[in-house]
Coordinates of C-alpha atoms in Angstrom, one line a residue:
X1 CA 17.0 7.0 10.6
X2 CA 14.3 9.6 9.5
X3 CA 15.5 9.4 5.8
X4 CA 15.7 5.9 5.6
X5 CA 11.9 5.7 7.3
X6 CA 10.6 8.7 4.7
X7 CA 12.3 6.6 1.8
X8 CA 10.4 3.2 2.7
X9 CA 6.8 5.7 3.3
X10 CA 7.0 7.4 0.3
X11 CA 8.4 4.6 -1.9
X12 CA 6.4 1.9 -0.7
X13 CA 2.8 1.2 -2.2
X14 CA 1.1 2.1 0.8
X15 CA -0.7 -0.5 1.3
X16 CA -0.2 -0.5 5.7
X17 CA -1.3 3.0 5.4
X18 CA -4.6 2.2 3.3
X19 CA -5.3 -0.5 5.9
X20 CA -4.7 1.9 8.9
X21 CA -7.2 4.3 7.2
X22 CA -9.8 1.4 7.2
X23 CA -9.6 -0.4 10.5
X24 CA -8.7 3.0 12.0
X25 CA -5.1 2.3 13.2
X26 CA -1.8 4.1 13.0
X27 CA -0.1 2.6 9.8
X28 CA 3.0 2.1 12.2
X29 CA 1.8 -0.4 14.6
X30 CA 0.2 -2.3 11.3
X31 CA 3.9 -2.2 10.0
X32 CA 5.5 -3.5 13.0
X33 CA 2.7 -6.2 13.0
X34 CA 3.9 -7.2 9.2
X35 CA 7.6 -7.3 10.3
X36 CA 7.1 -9.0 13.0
X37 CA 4.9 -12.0 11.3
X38 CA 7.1 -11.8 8.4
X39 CA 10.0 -13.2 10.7
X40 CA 7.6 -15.6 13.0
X41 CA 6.8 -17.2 9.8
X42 CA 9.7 -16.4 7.1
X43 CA 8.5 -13.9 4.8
X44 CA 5.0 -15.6 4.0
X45 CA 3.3 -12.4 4.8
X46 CA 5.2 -10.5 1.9
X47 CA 3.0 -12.3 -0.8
X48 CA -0.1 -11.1 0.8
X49 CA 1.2 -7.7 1.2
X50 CA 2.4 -7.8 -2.9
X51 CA -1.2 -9.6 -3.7
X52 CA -2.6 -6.1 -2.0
X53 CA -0.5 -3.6 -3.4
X54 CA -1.3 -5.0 -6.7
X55 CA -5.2 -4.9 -6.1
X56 CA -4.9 -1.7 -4.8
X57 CA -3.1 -0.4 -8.3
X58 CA -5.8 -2.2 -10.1
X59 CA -8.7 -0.5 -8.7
X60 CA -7.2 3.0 -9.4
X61 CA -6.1 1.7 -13.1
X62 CA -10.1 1.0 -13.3
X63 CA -11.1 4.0 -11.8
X64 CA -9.1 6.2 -13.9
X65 CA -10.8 4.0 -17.1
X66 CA -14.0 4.6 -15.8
X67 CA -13.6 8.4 -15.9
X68 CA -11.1 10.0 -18.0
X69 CA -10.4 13.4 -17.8
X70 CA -9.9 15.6 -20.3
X71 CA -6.3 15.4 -21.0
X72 CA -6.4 11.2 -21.5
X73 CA -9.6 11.7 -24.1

């Protein structure tokens, strides 16, 4: 069970864990939250969490444009 649990942490985008940085909450109870309204209302919840993870890639894409380092110059 611990390997399966790593693999989803460290493969996912991390988008539960950025939001339990934020709002101060352990990133587990906010990923039992998204499981459990994913089945209450069949799976709507998984575009919001996608929509996230891809605004949360973009903002480090721009941040990374906005200051190179010296390697991408």
């Amino acid at each position: 069970m611990n390997k399966i649990r790593y693999f989803v942490e460290s493969q996912a985008f991390g988008v539960c864990t950025r939001l339990g940085e934020k709002m101060n909450i352990s990133a587990s109870s906010i990923r039992l939250y998204f499981i459990y309204t994913s089945c209450l209302t069949l799976g709507s919840p998984v575009v919001l969490y996608l929509i996230l993870a891809f605004w949360m890639e973009m903002r480090k894409h721009l941040r990374r444009h906005n200051h190179p380092t010296v390697w991408e110059l």
